[in-house]
Coordinates of C-alpha atoms in Angstrom, one line a residue:
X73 CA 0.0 0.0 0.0
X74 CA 2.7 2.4 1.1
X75 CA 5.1 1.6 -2.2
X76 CA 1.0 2.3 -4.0
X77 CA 1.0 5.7 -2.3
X78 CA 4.2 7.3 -3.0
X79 CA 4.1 6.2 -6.8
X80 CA 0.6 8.0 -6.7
X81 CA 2.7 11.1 -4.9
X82 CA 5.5 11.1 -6.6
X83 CA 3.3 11.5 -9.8
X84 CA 0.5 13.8 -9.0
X85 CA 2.3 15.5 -6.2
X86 CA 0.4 15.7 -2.5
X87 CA -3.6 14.6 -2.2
X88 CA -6.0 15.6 0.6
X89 CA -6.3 13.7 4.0
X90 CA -9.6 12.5 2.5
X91 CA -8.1 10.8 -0.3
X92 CA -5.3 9.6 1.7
X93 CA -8.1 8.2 3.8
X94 CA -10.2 6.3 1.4
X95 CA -6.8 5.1 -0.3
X96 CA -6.3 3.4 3.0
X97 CA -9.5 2.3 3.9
X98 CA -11.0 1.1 0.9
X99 CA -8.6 1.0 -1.8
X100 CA -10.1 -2.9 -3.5
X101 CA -6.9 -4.5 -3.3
X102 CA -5.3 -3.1 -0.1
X103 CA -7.2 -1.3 2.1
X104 CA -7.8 -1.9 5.6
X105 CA -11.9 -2.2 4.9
X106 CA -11.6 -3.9 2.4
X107 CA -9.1 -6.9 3.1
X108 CA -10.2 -7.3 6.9
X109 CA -12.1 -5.2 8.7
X110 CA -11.4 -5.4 12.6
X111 CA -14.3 -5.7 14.8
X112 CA -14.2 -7.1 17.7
X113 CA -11.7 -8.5 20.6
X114 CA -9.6 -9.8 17.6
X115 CA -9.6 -7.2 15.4
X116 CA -8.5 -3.1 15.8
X117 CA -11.3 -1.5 17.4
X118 CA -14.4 -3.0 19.7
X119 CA -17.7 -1.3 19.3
X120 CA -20.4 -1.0 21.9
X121 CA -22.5 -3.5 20.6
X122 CA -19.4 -6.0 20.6
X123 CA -19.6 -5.6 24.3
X124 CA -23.1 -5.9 25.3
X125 CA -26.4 -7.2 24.0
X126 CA -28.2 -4.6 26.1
X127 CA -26.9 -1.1 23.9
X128 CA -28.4 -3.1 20.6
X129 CA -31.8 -4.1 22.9
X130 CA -31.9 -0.2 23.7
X131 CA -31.6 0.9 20.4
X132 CA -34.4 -1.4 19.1
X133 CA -36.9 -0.5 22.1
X134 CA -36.0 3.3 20.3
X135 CA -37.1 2.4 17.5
X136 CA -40.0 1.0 18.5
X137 CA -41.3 3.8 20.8
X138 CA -40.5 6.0 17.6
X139 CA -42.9 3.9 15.5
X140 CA -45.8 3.4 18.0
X141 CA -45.2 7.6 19.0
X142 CA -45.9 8.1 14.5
X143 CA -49.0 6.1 14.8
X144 CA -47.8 3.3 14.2
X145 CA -47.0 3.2 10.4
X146 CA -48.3 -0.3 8.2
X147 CA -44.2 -1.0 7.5
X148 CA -40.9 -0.1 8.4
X149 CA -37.9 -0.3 6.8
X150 CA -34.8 -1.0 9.2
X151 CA -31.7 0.6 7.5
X152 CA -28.2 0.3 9.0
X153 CA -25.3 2.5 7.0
X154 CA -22.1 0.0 8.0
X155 CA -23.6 -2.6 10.3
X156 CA -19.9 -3.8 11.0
X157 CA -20.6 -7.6 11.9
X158 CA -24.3 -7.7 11.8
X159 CA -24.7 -7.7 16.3
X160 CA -26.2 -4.3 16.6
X161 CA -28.7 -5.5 14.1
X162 CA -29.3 -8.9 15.3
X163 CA -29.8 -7.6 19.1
X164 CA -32.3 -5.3 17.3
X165 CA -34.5 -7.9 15.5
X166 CA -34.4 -9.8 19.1
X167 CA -36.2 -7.0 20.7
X168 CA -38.5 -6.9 17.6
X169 CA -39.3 -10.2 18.0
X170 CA -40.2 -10.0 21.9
X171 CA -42.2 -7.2 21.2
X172 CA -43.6 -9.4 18.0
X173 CA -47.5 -8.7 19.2
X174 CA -47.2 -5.2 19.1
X175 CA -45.7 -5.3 15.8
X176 CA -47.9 -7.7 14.5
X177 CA -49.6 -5.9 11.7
X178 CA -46.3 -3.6 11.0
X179 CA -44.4 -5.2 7.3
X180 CA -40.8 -5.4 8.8
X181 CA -37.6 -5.2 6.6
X182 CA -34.4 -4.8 6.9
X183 CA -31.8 -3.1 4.6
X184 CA -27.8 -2.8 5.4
X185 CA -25.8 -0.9 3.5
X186 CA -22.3 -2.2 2.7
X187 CA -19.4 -1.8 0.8
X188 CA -16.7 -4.6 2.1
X189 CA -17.6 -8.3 0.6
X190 CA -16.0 -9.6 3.8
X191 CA -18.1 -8.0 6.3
X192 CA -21.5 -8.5 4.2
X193 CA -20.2 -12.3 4.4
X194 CA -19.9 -12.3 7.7
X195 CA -23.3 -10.2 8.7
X196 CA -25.0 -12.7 6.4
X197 CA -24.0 -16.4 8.3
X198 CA -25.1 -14.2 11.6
X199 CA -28.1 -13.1 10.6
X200 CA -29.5 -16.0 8.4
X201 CA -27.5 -18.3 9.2
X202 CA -25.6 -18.2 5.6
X203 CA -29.0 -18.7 3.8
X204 CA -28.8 -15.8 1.6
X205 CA -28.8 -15.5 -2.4
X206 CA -27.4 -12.8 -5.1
X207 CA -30.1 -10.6 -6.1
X208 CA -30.6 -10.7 -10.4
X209 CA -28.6 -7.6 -12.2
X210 CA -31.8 -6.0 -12.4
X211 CA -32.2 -5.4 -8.4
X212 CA -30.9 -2.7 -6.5
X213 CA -29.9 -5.1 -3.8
X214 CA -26.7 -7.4 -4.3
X215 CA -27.7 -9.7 -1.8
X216 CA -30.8 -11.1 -0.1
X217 CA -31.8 -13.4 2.6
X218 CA -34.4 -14.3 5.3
X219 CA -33.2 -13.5 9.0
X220 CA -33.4 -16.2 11.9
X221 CA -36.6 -14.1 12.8
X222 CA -38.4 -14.6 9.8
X223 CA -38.0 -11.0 8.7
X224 CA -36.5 -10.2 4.6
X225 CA -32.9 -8.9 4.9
X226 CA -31.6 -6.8 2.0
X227 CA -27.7 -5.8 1.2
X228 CA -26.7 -3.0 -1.2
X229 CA -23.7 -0.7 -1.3
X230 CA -25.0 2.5 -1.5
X231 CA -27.8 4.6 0.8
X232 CA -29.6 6.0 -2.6
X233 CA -30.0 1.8 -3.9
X234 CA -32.3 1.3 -1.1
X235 CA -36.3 1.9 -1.7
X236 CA -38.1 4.9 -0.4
X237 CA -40.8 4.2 2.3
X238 CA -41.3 4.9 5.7
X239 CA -37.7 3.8 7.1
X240 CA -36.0 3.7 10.5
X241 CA -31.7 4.8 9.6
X242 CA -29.6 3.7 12.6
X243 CA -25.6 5.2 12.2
X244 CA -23.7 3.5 14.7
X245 CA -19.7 4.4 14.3
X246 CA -20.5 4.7 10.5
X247 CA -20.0 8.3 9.8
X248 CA -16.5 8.8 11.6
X249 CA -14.6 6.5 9.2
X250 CA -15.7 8.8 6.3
X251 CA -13.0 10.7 4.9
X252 CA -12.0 14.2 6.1
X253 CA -10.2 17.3 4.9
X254 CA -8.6 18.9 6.9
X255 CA -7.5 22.6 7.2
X256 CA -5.3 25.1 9.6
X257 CA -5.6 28.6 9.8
X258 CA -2.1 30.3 9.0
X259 CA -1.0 34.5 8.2
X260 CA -2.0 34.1 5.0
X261 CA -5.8 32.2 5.5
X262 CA -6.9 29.1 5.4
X263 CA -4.5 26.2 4.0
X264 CA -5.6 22.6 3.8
X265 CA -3.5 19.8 5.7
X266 CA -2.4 17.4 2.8
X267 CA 0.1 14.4 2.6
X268 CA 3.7 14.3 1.0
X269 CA 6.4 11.7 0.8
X270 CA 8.8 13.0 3.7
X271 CA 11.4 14.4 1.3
X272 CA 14.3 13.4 4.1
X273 CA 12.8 9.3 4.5
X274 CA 11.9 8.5 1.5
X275 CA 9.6 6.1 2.7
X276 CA 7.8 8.0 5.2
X277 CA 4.7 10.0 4.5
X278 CA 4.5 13.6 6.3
X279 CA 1.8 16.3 6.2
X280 CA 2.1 19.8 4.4
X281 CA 0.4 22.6 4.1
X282 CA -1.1 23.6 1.0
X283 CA 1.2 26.8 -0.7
X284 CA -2.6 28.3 -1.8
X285 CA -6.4 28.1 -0.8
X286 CA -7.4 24.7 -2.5
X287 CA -11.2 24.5 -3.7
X288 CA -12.1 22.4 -0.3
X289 CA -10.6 25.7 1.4
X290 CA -12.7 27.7 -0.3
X291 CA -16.0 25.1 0.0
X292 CA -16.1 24.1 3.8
X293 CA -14.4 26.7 5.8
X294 CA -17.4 28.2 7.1
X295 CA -17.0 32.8 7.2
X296 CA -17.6 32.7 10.8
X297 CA -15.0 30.0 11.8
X298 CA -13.2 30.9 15.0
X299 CA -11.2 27.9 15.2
X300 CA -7.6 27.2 14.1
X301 CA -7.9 23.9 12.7
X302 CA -10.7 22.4 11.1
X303 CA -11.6 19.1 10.0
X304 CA -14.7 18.7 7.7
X305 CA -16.1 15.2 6.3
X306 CA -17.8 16.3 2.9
X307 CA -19.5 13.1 2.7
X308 CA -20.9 12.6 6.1
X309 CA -23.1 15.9 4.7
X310 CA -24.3 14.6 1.6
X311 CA -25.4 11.3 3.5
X312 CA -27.3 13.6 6.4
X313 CA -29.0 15.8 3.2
X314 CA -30.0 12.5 1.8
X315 CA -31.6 11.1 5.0
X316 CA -33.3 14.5 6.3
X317 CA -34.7 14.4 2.5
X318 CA -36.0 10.7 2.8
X319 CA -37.3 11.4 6.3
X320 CA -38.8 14.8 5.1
X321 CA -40.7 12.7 2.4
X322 CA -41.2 9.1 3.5
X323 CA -41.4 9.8 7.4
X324 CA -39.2 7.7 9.7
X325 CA -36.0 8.6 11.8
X326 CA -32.4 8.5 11.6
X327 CA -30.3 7.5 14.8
X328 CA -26.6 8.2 14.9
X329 CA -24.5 7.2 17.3
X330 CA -20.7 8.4 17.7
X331 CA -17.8 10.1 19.0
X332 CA -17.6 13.4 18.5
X333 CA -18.4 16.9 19.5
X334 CA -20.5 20.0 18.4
X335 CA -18.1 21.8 16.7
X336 CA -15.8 22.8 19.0
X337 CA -12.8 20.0 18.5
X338 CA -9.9 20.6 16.0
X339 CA -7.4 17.2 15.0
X340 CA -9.0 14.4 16.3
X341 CA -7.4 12.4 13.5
X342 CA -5.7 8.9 14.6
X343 CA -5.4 5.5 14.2
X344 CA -6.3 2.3 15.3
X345 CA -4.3 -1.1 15.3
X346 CA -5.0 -4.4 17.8
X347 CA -6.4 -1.3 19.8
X348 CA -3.1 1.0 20.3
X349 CA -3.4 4.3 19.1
X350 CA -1.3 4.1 15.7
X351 CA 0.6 6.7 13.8
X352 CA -2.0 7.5 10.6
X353 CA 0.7 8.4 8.5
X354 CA 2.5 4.9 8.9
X355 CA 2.1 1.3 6.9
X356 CA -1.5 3.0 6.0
X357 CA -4.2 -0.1 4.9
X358 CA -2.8 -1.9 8.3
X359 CA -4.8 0.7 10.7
X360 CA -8.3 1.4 10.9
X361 CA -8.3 5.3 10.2
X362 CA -11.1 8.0 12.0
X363 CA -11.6 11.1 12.9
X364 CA -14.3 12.4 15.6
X365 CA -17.9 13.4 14.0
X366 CA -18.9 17.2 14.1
X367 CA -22.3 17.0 14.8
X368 CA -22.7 21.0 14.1
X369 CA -21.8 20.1 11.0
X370 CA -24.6 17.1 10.3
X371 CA -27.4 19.5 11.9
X372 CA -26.1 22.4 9.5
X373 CA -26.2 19.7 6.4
X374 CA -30.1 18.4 7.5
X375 CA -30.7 21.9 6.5
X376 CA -34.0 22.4 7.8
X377 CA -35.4 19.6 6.0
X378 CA -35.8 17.5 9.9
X379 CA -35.7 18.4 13.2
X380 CA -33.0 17.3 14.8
X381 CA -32.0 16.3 18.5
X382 CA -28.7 16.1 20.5
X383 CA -25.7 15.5 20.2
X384 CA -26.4 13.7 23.8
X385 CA -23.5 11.7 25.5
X386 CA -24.1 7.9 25.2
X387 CA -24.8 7.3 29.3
X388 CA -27.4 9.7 29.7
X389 CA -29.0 8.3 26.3
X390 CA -28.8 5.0 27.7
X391 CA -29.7 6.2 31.2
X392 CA -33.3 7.5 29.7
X393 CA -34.0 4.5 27.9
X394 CA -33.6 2.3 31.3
X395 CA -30.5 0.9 31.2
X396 CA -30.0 0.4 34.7
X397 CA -33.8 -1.4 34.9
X398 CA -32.7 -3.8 32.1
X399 CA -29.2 -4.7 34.0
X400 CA -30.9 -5.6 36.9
X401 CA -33.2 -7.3 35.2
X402 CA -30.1 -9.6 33.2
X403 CA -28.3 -10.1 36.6
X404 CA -31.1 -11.3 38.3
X405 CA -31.7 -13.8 35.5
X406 CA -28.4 -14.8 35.3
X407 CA -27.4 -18.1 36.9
X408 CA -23.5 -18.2 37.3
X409 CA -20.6 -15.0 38.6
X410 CA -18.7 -15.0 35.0
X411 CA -21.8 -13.7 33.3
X412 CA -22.7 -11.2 36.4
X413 CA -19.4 -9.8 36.2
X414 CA -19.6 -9.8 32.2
X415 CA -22.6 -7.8 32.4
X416 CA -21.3 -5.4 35.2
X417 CA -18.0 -4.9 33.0
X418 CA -19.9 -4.0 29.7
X419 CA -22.1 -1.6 31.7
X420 CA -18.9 -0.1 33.0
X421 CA -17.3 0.1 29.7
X422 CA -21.0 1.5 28.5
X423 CA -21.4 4.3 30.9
X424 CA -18.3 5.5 32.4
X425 CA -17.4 8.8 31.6
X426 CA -13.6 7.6 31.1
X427 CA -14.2 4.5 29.3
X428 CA -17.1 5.4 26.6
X429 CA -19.9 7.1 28.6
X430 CA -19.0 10.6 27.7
X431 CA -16.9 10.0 24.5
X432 CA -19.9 8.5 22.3
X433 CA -23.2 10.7 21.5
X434 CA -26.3 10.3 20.0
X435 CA -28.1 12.1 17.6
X436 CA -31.4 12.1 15.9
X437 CA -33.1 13.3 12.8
X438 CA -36.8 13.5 13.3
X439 CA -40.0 15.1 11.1
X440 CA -41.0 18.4 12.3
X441 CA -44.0 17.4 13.1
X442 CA -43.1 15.2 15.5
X443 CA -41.6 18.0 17.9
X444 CA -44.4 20.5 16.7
X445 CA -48.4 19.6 15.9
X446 CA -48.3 21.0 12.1
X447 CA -51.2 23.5 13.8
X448 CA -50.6 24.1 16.8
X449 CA -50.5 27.8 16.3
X450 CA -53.9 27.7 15.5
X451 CA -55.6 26.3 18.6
X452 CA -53.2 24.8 21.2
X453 CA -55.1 23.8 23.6
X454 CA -57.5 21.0 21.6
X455 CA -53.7 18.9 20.6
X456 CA -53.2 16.5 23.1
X457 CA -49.4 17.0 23.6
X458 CA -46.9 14.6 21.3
X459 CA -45.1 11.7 23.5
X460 CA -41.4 12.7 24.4
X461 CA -38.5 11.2 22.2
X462 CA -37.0 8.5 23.7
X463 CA -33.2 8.7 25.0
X464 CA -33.3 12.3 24.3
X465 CA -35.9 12.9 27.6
X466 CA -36.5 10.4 30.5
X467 CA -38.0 7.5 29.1
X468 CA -41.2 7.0 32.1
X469 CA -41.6 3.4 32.1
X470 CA -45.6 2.3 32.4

């Protein structure tokens, strides 16, 4: 990959950390997506739902507290951007099934968007159980399967493949391996960060500074920008603008959930390798690659289309969706001390503020009219007043 990349530089000269980013990520033959993919204990990076069933359970109770709060819509569509190994997912469709009665007469789908062959291999033998088939040319979908819950699973690689309808978008960790530019403020403006072949090592990678404004300068550095350094994810906007727009027409929801901030962080750029921080400028492909989400930045790109709500750190999220009820209901059930104390770690790792309490947020894209009757300027007193949003306000349990 590295001897790939400084033939590319020495060529065409210095690229953008984006493109630096999806060369190492998901170049086909070498990047780190595309030849591996490490979730899990074995592999670069553990998610939350590799820890514990109960953060997937949460998520689906969400979900469906969102559906039964919009009236309870005929079907749903259950679309996850990067579902990783398939858990968050299958702990979803668990609670779905549970809660099977109330869902009853509600047409349930699933639909994950997904790029790597490996992982779409892997999500399918966990969530079918292998029994999938290719989709015909004709189909959006590559893939297709039925899941262990009866329910139709769908693959495809890209957000705009998958059909419009009333749909329920769940983000978990997706939108901070996007690729980001990145830009610092010097005497003479704004110059974006790029990468060079270190001119001393030749073959070592370094960052520069652009000599001029580059047309990413002059696109995403917001007028009123008080920070020095800036990192912007161009795609992570055009993915919000298409779910605000879907939500805006088809009604539905979009959860993210991830580290970041609301706009207030500068380099949060690293990597990630048998989970040690890793030097992303060396033996790039090897390293899982990410940068913290700017959640200013996705409600600015929703652009009025949704409402949206948070960024809200993962333990109170978790808190007002009755966490702590549904731990002690696990621990009670549980029958031996290596599962109790598996449960009580995962909570730890969960909702301490050191470990990933107060480092992961959620964030929700909503329609309007869920926050706001459509009239109630009108006459506010004959609306009965719209059911809190789950997660975001104290969930009170019935």
């Amino acid at each position: 990959m590295l001897r790939h990349l400084t033939r590319k530089l020495r060529a065409s000269g210095p690229v953008t950390v984006a493109e630096y980013m999806r060369e190492a990520l998901t170049n086909p033959g070498q990047g780190y997506y595309t030849r591996r993919g490490g979730v899990g204990e074995s592999g670069d990076f553990i998610t939350s739902p590799e820890i514990s069933q109960v953060f997937g359970e949460l998520i689906g109770v969400w979900y469906i507290s969102e559906w039964m709060a919009m009236g309870k819509p005929s079907s749903l569509q259950l679309v996850e951007l990067g579902p990783g190994r398939g858990t968050l997912t299958e702990d979803i469709l668990r609670v779905f099934k549970q809660l099977s009665s109330v869902l009853s007469k509600c047409d349930v789908s699933v639909h994950l968007v997904e790029v790597s062959p490996k992982l779409s291999e892997i999500q399918a033998v966990l969530l079918t159980g292998g029994k999938v088939q290719p989709s015909p040319e004709d189909e959006s979908a590559y893939m297709k399967g039925i899941s262990k819950t009866g329910i139709p699973i769908f693959w495809y690689r890209d957000i705009q493949d998958v059909p419009p309808g009333y749909s329920f978008y769940l983000a978990h960790e997706f939108f901070d391996a996007l690729p980001i530019h990145k830009f610092q403020r010097t005497e003479k403006g704004w110059r974006e960060v790029l990468v060079d072949i270190d001119p001393q090592v030749p073959d070592q990678l370094r960052f520069v500074l652009s000599p001029s404004r580059t047309p990413a300068t002059q696109n995403f550095i917001q007028p009123e920008e008080t920070r020095d350094h800036v990192e912007v994810c161009p795609e992570a906007g055009v993915i919000v603008q298409r779910l605000a727009s879907r939500i805006e027409k088809d009604g539905g929801a979009a959860l993210v959930a991830d580290y970041g901030h609301d706009g207030t962080k500068t380099d949060t750029f690293r990597g990630f390798r048998n989970h040690q921080l890793h030097d992303v400028l060396s033996a790039p492909g090897t390293a899982d690659l990410t940068a913290d989400v700017d959640f200013s930045y996705l409600r600015k790109m929703a652009q009025g289309k949704t409402a949206t709500l948070g960024p809200i750190k993962q333990r109170e999220f978790l808190k007002n969706m009755g966490i702590d009820l549904r731990l002690q209901v696990l621990l009670q059930n549980s029958g031996d001390t290596a599962t109790r104390e598996q449960l009580l770690h995962s909570y730890d790792m969960l909702m301490n503020p050191e470990k990933m309490g107060d480092c992961f947020n959620f964030f929700a894209l909503l329609p309007h009219h869920r926050l706001v009757h459509p009239d109630k300027k009108d006459k506010p007193e004959s609306k009965s007043p719209l059911p809190p949003v789950a997660g975001f306000n104290e969930l009170l349990l019935k």
